[in-house]
XYZ file of C-alpha atoms in Angstrom:
597
model
C 98.293 -32.897 -63.167
C 95.882 -35.407 -64.560
C 94.162 -32.990 -66.891
C 97.706 -31.841 -68.360
C 98.536 -35.500 -68.814
C 95.346 -36.343 -70.684
C 95.509 -33.243 -72.987
C 99.011 -34.209 -73.726
C 98.140 -37.846 -74.506
C 95.196 -36.505 -76.704
C 97.342 -33.843 -78.501
C 99.925 -36.739 -79.393
C 97.319 -38.963 -80.833
C 95.596 -36.411 -82.713
C 99.090 -35.338 -84.004
C 99.831 -38.880 -84.941
C 96.630 -39.054 -86.885
C 97.123 -35.960 -88.693
C 100.811 -37.153 -89.911
C 99.234 -40.491 -90.954
C 96.652 -38.580 -92.977
C 99.139 -36.438 -94.642
C 101.182 -39.144 -95.767
C 98.288 -41.093 -97.307
C 97.159 -38.201 -98.997
C 100.622 -37.453 -100.358
C 100.982 -40.911 -101.697
C 97.446 -41.043 -102.976
C 98.456 -37.915 -105.266
C 101.663 -39.601 -105.947
C 99.917 -42.808 -107.355
C 97.411 -40.727 -109.335
C 100.193 -38.602 -110.724
C 102.111 -41.591 -111.835
C 98.994 -43.070 -113.607
C 98.596 -39.909 -115.416
C 102.202 -39.800 -116.356
C 102.202 -43.284 -117.592
C 99.268 -42.557 -119.946
C 101.627 -40.139 -121.706
C 105.010 -41.870 -120.844
C 105.118 -43.562 -124.324
C 105.203 -40.055 -126.069
C 107.767 -38.770 -123.983
C 110.403 -41.749 -123.891
C 113.949 -41.419 -124.798
C 115.201 -42.945 -127.863
C 118.487 -43.724 -129.029
C 118.675 -41.830 -132.446
C 121.769 -41.139 -134.681
C 124.416 -39.019 -133.022
C 123.070 -39.425 -129.516
C 125.179 -38.586 -126.277
C 125.061 -40.934 -123.285
C 124.691 -38.556 -120.314
C 125.749 -39.979 -116.991
C 124.633 -38.225 -113.858
C 127.196 -38.297 -111.329
C 125.160 -37.087 -108.451
C 122.726 -38.627 -105.982
C 123.170 -42.268 -104.483
C 124.783 -45.020 -106.647
C 123.893 -48.635 -105.498
C 125.376 -51.799 -106.411
C 122.122 -53.301 -108.382
C 118.855 -52.048 -109.098
C 116.181 -53.492 -106.482
C 112.554 -53.695 -106.604
C 111.167 -50.395 -104.524
C 108.696 -51.717 -101.648
C 108.276 -48.347 -99.551
C 106.245 -48.790 -96.308
C 105.316 -46.080 -94.013
C 108.774 -46.088 -92.328
C 110.335 -45.451 -95.588
C 107.964 -42.773 -96.732
C 108.898 -41.297 -93.183
C 112.567 -41.579 -94.154
C 112.026 -39.715 -97.442
C 113.509 -42.642 -99.350
C 110.990 -42.596 -102.130
C 113.568 -41.407 -104.779
C 114.950 -44.397 -106.799
C 118.810 -44.401 -106.648
C 121.080 -45.304 -109.887
C 122.671 -48.770 -110.009
C 126.402 -49.457 -110.673
C 125.595 -52.460 -113.074
C 123.394 -50.082 -115.278
C 125.844 -47.253 -115.522
C 128.774 -49.669 -116.397
C 126.702 -51.790 -118.884
C 125.654 -48.437 -120.502
C 129.168 -47.350 -120.855
C 130.084 -50.609 -122.531
C 127.153 -50.551 -125.019
C 127.944 -46.890 -125.783
C 131.507 -47.906 -127.089
C 129.853 -50.523 -129.255
C 126.797 -48.657 -130.418
C 127.012 -46.535 -133.404
C 124.427 -44.238 -132.614
C 126.241 -43.073 -129.398
C 128.985 -40.547 -130.290
C 130.270 -39.267 -127.053
C 129.520 -39.479 -123.128
C 128.642 -36.557 -121.046
C 129.548 -36.649 -117.266
C 127.432 -34.419 -115.675
C 129.190 -33.931 -112.189
C 127.709 -32.837 -108.845
C 127.785 -34.443 -105.312
C 127.565 -38.186 -105.645
C 127.139 -40.549 -102.855
C 129.195 -43.577 -103.613
C 131.875 -45.497 -102.095
C 135.470 -45.554 -103.523
C 135.329 -48.802 -105.152
C 132.163 -48.036 -106.965
C 133.324 -44.918 -108.522
C 136.406 -46.241 -109.497
C 134.645 -49.225 -111.152
C 132.976 -46.401 -113.276
C 136.097 -44.800 -113.904
C 137.641 -47.654 -115.133
C 135.043 -48.249 -117.489
C 135.629 -44.581 -118.927
C 139.142 -45.409 -119.642
C 138.221 -48.351 -121.262
C 135.544 -46.590 -123.301
C 138.106 -43.933 -124.687
C 139.858 -46.978 -126.592
C 136.835 -46.415 -128.911
C 138.042 -42.866 -129.911
C 134.821 -41.380 -128.802
C 135.154 -38.380 -126.575
C 134.047 -38.090 -122.966
C 133.433 -34.598 -121.626
C 132.956 -33.714 -117.980
C 131.163 -30.591 -116.484
C 130.039 -29.608 -112.997
C 128.664 -26.553 -111.493
C 130.204 -27.904 -108.239
C 132.079 -31.224 -108.025
C 132.458 -33.437 -105.164
C 135.564 -35.101 -104.784
C 134.185 -38.423 -105.976
C 132.523 -37.106 -109.092
C 136.021 -35.477 -109.957
C 137.683 -38.792 -109.444
C 135.577 -40.335 -112.146
C 135.537 -37.088 -114.167
C 139.394 -37.000 -114.284
C 139.515 -39.777 -116.601
C 137.660 -37.882 -119.221
C 139.071 -36.074 -122.292
C 138.104 -32.580 -121.249
C 137.035 -31.463 -117.713
C 135.122 -28.209 -117.508
C 133.956 -26.303 -114.519
C 131.710 -23.351 -113.713
C 133.761 -20.159 -113.216
C 131.866 -19.726 -110.079
C 131.710 -23.363 -109.259
C 133.416 -25.448 -106.676
C 135.881 -28.480 -106.534
C 135.648 -30.228 -103.547
C 138.761 -32.026 -102.553
C 139.881 -32.726 -99.141
C 141.335 -36.225 -99.103
C 139.717 -39.032 -97.345
C 137.732 -39.003 -94.254
C 135.997 -41.625 -92.347
C 133.340 -41.002 -89.680
C 132.281 -43.578 -87.096
C 129.491 -42.422 -84.341
C 130.614 -43.478 -80.972
C 127.387 -43.835 -78.954
C 127.941 -44.899 -75.331
C 126.803 -41.720 -73.562
C 123.522 -42.090 -75.680
C 123.098 -45.740 -74.314
C 124.006 -44.738 -70.947
C 121.063 -41.924 -71.006
C 118.659 -44.805 -71.795
C 119.934 -47.429 -69.369
C 121.289 -49.665 -71.803
C 124.551 -51.302 -71.360
C 126.512 -53.852 -73.491
C 128.439 -56.681 -72.639
C 131.275 -57.759 -75.206
C 132.763 -60.770 -75.908
C 134.987 -60.810 -78.835
C 138.375 -62.147 -80.782
C 140.399 -59.847 -82.642
C 142.530 -56.679 -81.405
C 141.203 -54.874 -84.348
C 137.399 -56.232 -84.325
C 136.480 -52.673 -83.339
C 132.763 -52.968 -84.437
C 131.784 -53.188 -80.801
C 133.579 -49.939 -79.818
C 130.816 -47.471 -80.547
C 128.382 -49.100 -78.066
C 131.005 -49.362 -74.953
C 133.403 -46.434 -75.817
C 133.268 -42.676 -76.431
C 136.574 -42.534 -78.271
C 138.242 -44.520 -80.852
C 140.859 -46.979 -79.620
C 144.308 -46.788 -81.006
C 144.193 -50.104 -82.918
C 140.897 -49.055 -84.664
C 142.647 -45.563 -85.236
C 145.806 -47.100 -86.810
C 144.058 -49.626 -89.111
C 141.873 -46.810 -90.513
C 144.746 -44.426 -91.041
C 146.630 -47.252 -92.876
C 143.585 -48.072 -94.871
C 142.932 -44.724 -96.112
C 146.429 -44.002 -96.755
C 146.747 -46.702 -99.028
C 143.416 -45.791 -100.809
C 144.369 -41.912 -101.049
C 147.776 -42.798 -102.626
C 145.852 -44.967 -105.190
C 143.354 -42.449 -106.041
C 146.013 -39.517 -106.190
C 148.198 -41.600 -108.682
C 145.149 -42.503 -110.787
C 144.255 -38.943 -111.206
C 147.998 -37.910 -112.111
C 148.150 -40.446 -114.747
C 145.139 -39.174 -116.445
C 145.743 -35.525 -116.048
C 148.786 -34.322 -117.851
C 151.413 -32.427 -115.582
C 149.383 -33.347 -112.277
C 151.515 -35.069 -109.577
C 150.456 -36.878 -106.606
C 152.147 -34.367 -104.229
C 150.854 -31.422 -106.278
C 147.255 -32.950 -105.497
C 148.107 -32.912 -101.885
C 149.569 -29.342 -102.044
C 146.097 -28.219 -103.645
C 144.077 -29.755 -101.172
C 146.107 -28.971 -98.085
C 148.398 -25.746 -98.842
C 145.964 -24.040 -101.298
C 142.700 -25.300 -99.780
C 141.176 -25.699 -103.241
C 137.795 -26.477 -101.926
C 137.375 -23.157 -101.114
C 139.652 -21.296 -103.565
C 138.942 -19.294 -106.732
C 138.473 -22.138 -109.570
C 141.544 -20.625 -111.384
C 143.484 -22.617 -108.909
C 142.071 -25.718 -110.426
C 143.026 -24.682 -113.825
C 146.516 -23.729 -113.178
C 146.979 -26.852 -111.079
C 145.836 -28.970 -114.077
C 142.727 -30.700 -112.488
C 140.309 -28.769 -114.784
C 140.809 -27.648 -118.458
C 138.509 -24.718 -118.805
C 136.098 -22.688 -116.932
C 132.864 -22.204 -118.709
C 129.037 -21.888 -117.709
C 126.662 -24.763 -118.087
C 124.742 -23.362 -121.086
C 127.828 -23.640 -123.307
C 128.422 -27.021 -122.509
C 126.210 -28.240 -125.266
C 128.204 -26.245 -127.739
C 131.012 -28.628 -126.998
C 128.752 -31.294 -128.129
C 127.161 -29.683 -130.967
C 130.473 -29.983 -132.745
C 130.681 -33.369 -132.242
C 127.211 -34.478 -133.390
C 126.712 -31.756 -135.933
C 123.494 -30.601 -134.353
C 122.388 -27.402 -132.759
C 123.221 -27.108 -129.094
C 119.293 -27.372 -128.225
C 118.725 -30.294 -130.540
C 121.244 -32.742 -128.932
C 119.669 -36.181 -127.929
C 120.914 -36.932 -124.570
C 120.029 -40.500 -123.404
C 120.222 -41.879 -119.859
C 122.290 -45.206 -118.938
C 118.949 -47.081 -118.363
C 117.608 -46.144 -121.900
C 120.590 -47.327 -123.483
C 120.996 -50.488 -121.544
C 117.457 -51.398 -122.278
C 118.462 -51.545 -125.986
C 120.337 -54.761 -125.378
C 119.091 -56.359 -122.398
C 122.239 -57.923 -120.412
C 121.915 -60.672 -117.815
C 118.718 -62.215 -118.787
C 119.600 -65.468 -120.502
C 117.789 -67.693 -118.112
C 116.973 -70.151 -120.870
C 120.542 -70.520 -122.189
C 122.225 -73.565 -122.177
C 125.559 -72.157 -121.144
C 125.119 -69.926 -118.582
C 127.316 -68.019 -116.061
C 125.014 -67.020 -113.057
C 125.931 -63.684 -111.185
C 124.634 -63.700 -107.987
C 124.502 -60.653 -105.759
C 124.946 -60.608 -102.194
C 124.581 -57.111 -101.012
C 124.029 -55.624 -97.788
C 124.400 -56.628 -94.078
C 123.790 -60.396 -93.444
C 120.720 -60.811 -91.155
C 118.643 -63.791 -90.134
C 115.149 -63.399 -91.629
C 115.319 -59.791 -93.079
C 114.490 -59.920 -96.576
C 113.999 -56.164 -97.000
C 116.190 -54.327 -99.798
C 119.549 -53.551 -98.608
C 120.052 -56.856 -96.393
C 121.035 -60.307 -97.134
C 118.687 -62.827 -95.860
C 120.224 -66.095 -95.856
C 116.940 -67.939 -95.955
C 116.091 -66.246 -99.150
C 119.785 -66.555 -100.682
C 120.605 -70.204 -99.875
C 117.669 -71.650 -101.854
C 118.917 -69.800 -104.961
C 122.187 -70.936 -104.563
C 121.130 -74.392 -104.454
C 118.816 -74.036 -107.300
C 121.577 -72.860 -109.278
C 123.809 -75.701 -108.348
C 121.195 -78.346 -109.564
C 120.630 -76.472 -112.759
C 122.223 -78.077 -115.478
C 122.006 -74.997 -117.694
C 124.402 -73.146 -115.192
C 127.901 -74.101 -115.860
C 129.580 -71.719 -113.229
C 128.811 -68.626 -111.126
C 130.174 -65.303 -109.901
C 129.225 -64.441 -106.420
C 129.067 -60.401 -106.513
C 129.809 -59.593 -102.749
C 129.049 -56.133 -101.568
C 128.617 -56.974 -97.625
C 130.078 -55.652 -94.146
C 129.198 -59.155 -92.897
C 126.649 -59.519 -90.252
C 125.201 -62.806 -88.495
C 127.853 -65.393 -88.002
C 125.104 -67.803 -88.357
C 123.607 -66.485 -91.694
C 127.265 -66.192 -92.921
C 127.915 -69.996 -92.205
C 124.470 -70.948 -93.849
C 125.338 -69.104 -97.240
C 128.964 -70.597 -97.215
C 127.810 -74.060 -96.594
C 125.363 -73.527 -99.657
C 128.460 -72.181 -101.854
C 130.325 -75.471 -100.993
C 127.272 -77.387 -102.242
C 127.450 -75.456 -105.491
C 131.298 -76.294 -105.974
C 130.485 -79.951 -105.034
C 128.793 -80.381 -108.544
C 132.229 -79.415 -110.178
C 131.116 -75.989 -111.185
C 133.567 -73.040 -110.836
C 132.738 -70.268 -108.306
C 134.701 -66.788 -108.578
C 133.819 -63.983 -106.328
C 133.782 -60.492 -107.398
C 134.082 -57.977 -104.566
C 132.378 -54.449 -104.546
C 132.705 -51.881 -101.878
C 133.103 -54.146 -99.208
C 133.566 -57.873 -98.576
C 134.617 -57.882 -94.903
C 133.901 -59.924 -91.874
C 130.822 -62.276 -92.878
C 131.101 -60.671 -96.392
C 134.542 -62.478 -96.426
C 133.343 -65.590 -94.783
C 130.934 -66.277 -97.546
C 133.943 -65.299 -100.206
C 136.570 -67.507 -98.550
C 135.924 -70.766 -100.353
C 135.679 -69.593 -103.934
C 137.963 -70.855 -106.547
C 139.043 -67.526 -107.638
C 138.649 -64.128 -105.781
C 138.547 -60.683 -107.613
C 138.366 -57.197 -106.174
C 138.473 -53.600 -107.048
C 141.914 -51.999 -105.705
C 139.650 -49.790 -103.451
C 137.719 -52.657 -101.979
C 137.533 -53.032 -98.237
C 138.010 -56.659 -97.123
C 139.175 -58.938 -94.389
C 138.067 -58.155 -90.865
C 138.274 -62.047 -90.075
C 136.774 -61.803 -86.482
C 133.681 -62.305 -84.577
C 131.898 -60.672 -81.527
C 128.986 -61.063 -79.244
C 127.181 -57.892 -78.157
C 124.727 -58.707 -75.382
C 122.712 -55.539 -74.205
C 121.367 -55.215 -70.771
C 118.219 -53.385 -70.283
C 117.931 -53.223 -66.507
C 118.660 -49.541 -66.241
C 116.195 -48.785 -68.796
C 113.561 -50.793 -66.847
C 114.592 -49.008 -63.743
C 114.130 -45.697 -65.453
C 110.619 -46.968 -66.577
C 109.690 -48.242 -62.957
C 109.507 -51.975 -64.394
C 110.843 -54.780 -62.168
C 111.493 -57.963 -64.138
C 110.715 -61.040 -62.239
C 111.791 -64.493 -63.531
C 110.977 -68.178 -62.234
C 112.837 -70.977 -63.727
C 114.018 -74.276 -62.813
C 117.713 -73.663 -63.714
C 118.222 -70.009 -62.801
C 122.035 -70.225 -63.547
C 121.589 -71.476 -66.826
C 119.256 -68.550 -67.933
C 121.334 -66.074 -70.025
C 121.483 -63.687 -71.553
C 117.938 -62.598 -70.217
C 118.287 -58.771 -71.393
C 117.273 -57.702 -68.021
C 120.277 -58.902 -65.998
C 124.235 -58.680 -66.417
C 126.096 -61.836 -66.995
C 128.366 -63.081 -64.047
C 132.013 -64.149 -64.597
C 131.170 -67.800 -65.247
C 128.379 -66.711 -67.767
C 130.722 -64.363 -69.620
C 133.441 -67.221 -69.799
C 130.857 -69.312 -71.269
C 129.941 -66.594 -73.932
C 133.688 -66.263 -74.864
C 134.108 -69.844 -75.249
C 131.233 -69.622 -77.517
C 132.642 -66.792 -79.583
C 136.077 -68.582 -79.764
C 134.549 -71.429 -81.451
C 133.009 -69.362 -84.021
C 136.335 -67.424 -84.621
C 138.078 -70.891 -85.022
C 135.500 -71.959 -87.534
C 136.011 -68.682 -89.441
C 139.894 -68.998 -89.347
C 139.656 -72.808 -90.768
C 136.973 -72.021 -93.462
C 139.507 -69.080 -94.782
C 142.525 -71.432 -94.343
C 140.792 -74.316 -96.366
C 139.668 -71.905 -98.937
C 142.790 -69.837 -99.265
C 145.063 -72.965 -99.008
C 146.819 -71.305 -96.184
C 147.910 -72.863 -92.771
C 145.484 -71.671 -89.904
C 148.365 -69.972 -88.029
C 149.288 -67.990 -91.126
C 145.656 -66.826 -91.321
C 145.607 -65.763 -87.578
C 148.359 -63.586 -88.316
C 146.324 -61.514 -90.888
C 143.042 -61.816 -89.056
C 142.303 -60.373 -85.679
C 139.533 -58.356 -87.098
C 141.848 -56.174 -89.136
C 140.394 -54.435 -92.366
C 142.413 -54.406 -95.440
C 142.380 -52.563 -98.720
C 142.246 -55.015 -101.710
C 145.847 -54.225 -102.863
C 147.148 -55.035 -99.276
C 144.727 -58.038 -99.237
C 146.174 -59.185 -102.466
C 149.780 -59.387 -101.017
C 148.727 -61.289 -98.225
C 146.677 -63.995 -99.956
C 143.193 -63.003 -99.004
C 142.469 -61.754 -102.846
C 143.687 -63.431 -105.932
C 143.571 -60.577 -108.489
C 142.554 -56.851 -108.830
C 139.779 -56.903 -111.408
C 136.141 -56.061 -112.056
C 133.219 -58.484 -112.378
C 133.630 -58.689 -116.223
C 137.193 -60.148 -115.384
C 135.611 -62.847 -112.919
C 132.737 -63.640 -115.452
C 135.401 -64.270 -118.065
C 137.488 -66.414 -115.706
C 134.431 -68.606 -114.857
C 133.577 -68.937 -118.647
C 136.960 -70.125 -119.493
C 137.147 -72.628 -116.344
C 133.849 -74.196 -117.460
C 135.161 -74.347 -120.969
C 132.175 -72.250 -122.407
C 134.154 -68.863 -123.332
C 133.191 -68.915 -126.675
C 129.512 -69.387 -126.059
C 128.436 -68.305 -122.615
C 125.579 -66.126 -121.877
C 125.290 -64.135 -118.385
C 122.105 -64.580 -115.926
C 121.486 -62.220 -113.064
C 120.223 -63.305 -109.805
C 118.120 -62.860 -107.762
C 115.875 -61.806 -110.713
C 114.769 -58.101 -110.960
C 111.137 -57.681 -110.915
C 109.921 -54.261 -110.861
C 107.131 -53.314 -108.148
C 104.557 -50.785 -108.790
C 106.507 -48.305 -106.615
C 109.129 -48.771 -109.197
C 106.793 -47.520 -112.021
C 105.353 -44.676 -109.802
C 108.699 -43.278 -108.888
C 110.129 -43.521 -112.674
C 106.907 -42.060 -113.893
C 106.644 -39.103 -111.651
C 110.080 -38.571 -109.825
C 109.374 -34.793 -109.107
C 106.256 -35.700 -107.139
C 107.980 -38.640 -105.360
C 110.636 -36.032 -104.175
C 108.123 -33.677 -103.109
C 106.706 -36.417 -100.669
C 109.780 -37.439 -99.528
C 110.476 -33.621 -98.414
C 106.947 -33.487 -96.873
C 107.437 -36.692 -94.889
C 111.282 -36.136 -93.840
C 111.839 -37.318 -90.383
C 113.510 -35.471 -87.366
C 117.154 -36.660 -86.724
C 116.084 -38.111 -83.466
C 113.583 -40.466 -85.210
C 116.468 -41.510 -87.730
C 118.524 -42.244 -84.689
C 115.749 -44.254 -82.783
C 115.323 -46.214 -85.860
C 119.082 -46.930 -86.073
C 118.971 -48.052 -82.383
C 116.014 -50.543 -83.001
C 117.919 -51.920 -85.700
C 121.092 -52.307 -83.760
C 119.079 -54.194 -80.978
C 117.195 -56.660 -83.066
C 120.716 -58.185 -84.516
C 121.646 -61.820 -83.749
C 123.765 -61.561 -80.603
C 126.844 -63.174 -82.385
C 128.007 -61.047 -85.398
C 130.744 -61.407 -87.860
C 130.328 -57.916 -88.920
C 132.795 -55.085 -90.011
C 132.814 -51.714 -87.962
C 130.541 -49.312 -90.196
C 132.939 -47.457 -91.892
C 131.872 -44.580 -94.148
C 134.610 -43.185 -96.220
C 133.760 -40.006 -98.108
C 135.360 -39.340 -101.165
């Protein structure tokens, strides 16, 4: 038995070292490959020449804004080396394409795009605006996801491979419920919360979704799907919302012959990919194999936007993207200790005349949300206008930091609200029992030491925690009431942790106007009386890391490393569990809802 144990331990040790060697070797190859690529990169760089076509790749991940990549061993193991596209780059490239005389058309190369509905709608609205320039927009895909088609439907012409697919199945949200998993490892959660619809705690204490949670998701998705169907029908002649539902449900268009998509009006023509360039050849006057396609990043770099840091009349755009956490400044999270100093510096900077806070957050730490909110109050105390522009999410803590703004803009498909708060306190005593660990404590005041993490709370302690959460909820309610100029009682009626689409949120006073970030910027400029002379500066400032250069220079090799080091599903699950357990115990966080479009 001892021999078997030692052999198993030795094999695990050797396996771990072999994995580490593999990762280091792969990364070393990647780095040297990047250096080689950079040596010849200047010879192969894209250039914007006459009769160029902006090519937008509607596949893969689209994030809110470009962030410096800082992969560590964990991100390498997660296969996250590929650099995602950013919404602000795509949007600005479309606007520049409308102005730039060298750009004669846009090509939407459609595939399986991974982005939230509000992000895709923002791109779609820019395509509609671009068409006012009278320059054509053509969309093509071998296989179009519902999200990429939503954008493509705004194009002049939509082409699809005759043997391709058009994946349309309406909206679906998925939420993993993990009570059984935590039971197996001996972890139990004690919950204190406020809000009938505050369902963020459900996945940890339940196996199935509650009726209030299901009802709010049903309403949310119904309103969003209605907007999407209406938008498509307005862009596609002869297509009706009812017709779209018929093709989705009755004809199962995702699995049908693509002639159904043509007959139904969703697609104009079925052609093979090799003939797409012939359409652009007719526009550019060039041969099909000589057309100059340029990427969004190449076009945006022609006229850098958002870098007016020395201008005297700045409208600052500050991004607050990701879950709000305390002391986690990794990409994809909002760390109040990092964001608050930026806000105060902008408040004290005489060159900054106003600010747009771009919020794309499901919330998080109640404490961190409050610190950011107080810093924003300080900014406004300087007499500078503050507008909020909501992205995919501005919910719970994301709404906490938005509520005090002078003006709130949101995309129609933004998910917002979720005004509620909860405490999720894990009890590891079951895990300790499984491991044979007996936790012993000595304290001068035993009854006051809670939560310990290794002993369940009694009724008195739970009552204390509930009162603690109630105070946080009251603070949240009062902040919204003050910022939205509503009575607290009116806020409580629309709070209860319920999430709202922005169209509904506007009707109940949580959002002022449906619009994009450009609308918010122009509102601030007018409010600050600098509309005729304002310039935009983006914060936090983007400073590319060495890894950004590596991934841009040799994306194919980066993808290869990602595949080599891809983790097992159980490893990703354990990483997710560790992230959950390290959170602050009191959260203003929306339930994690992934709506597939």
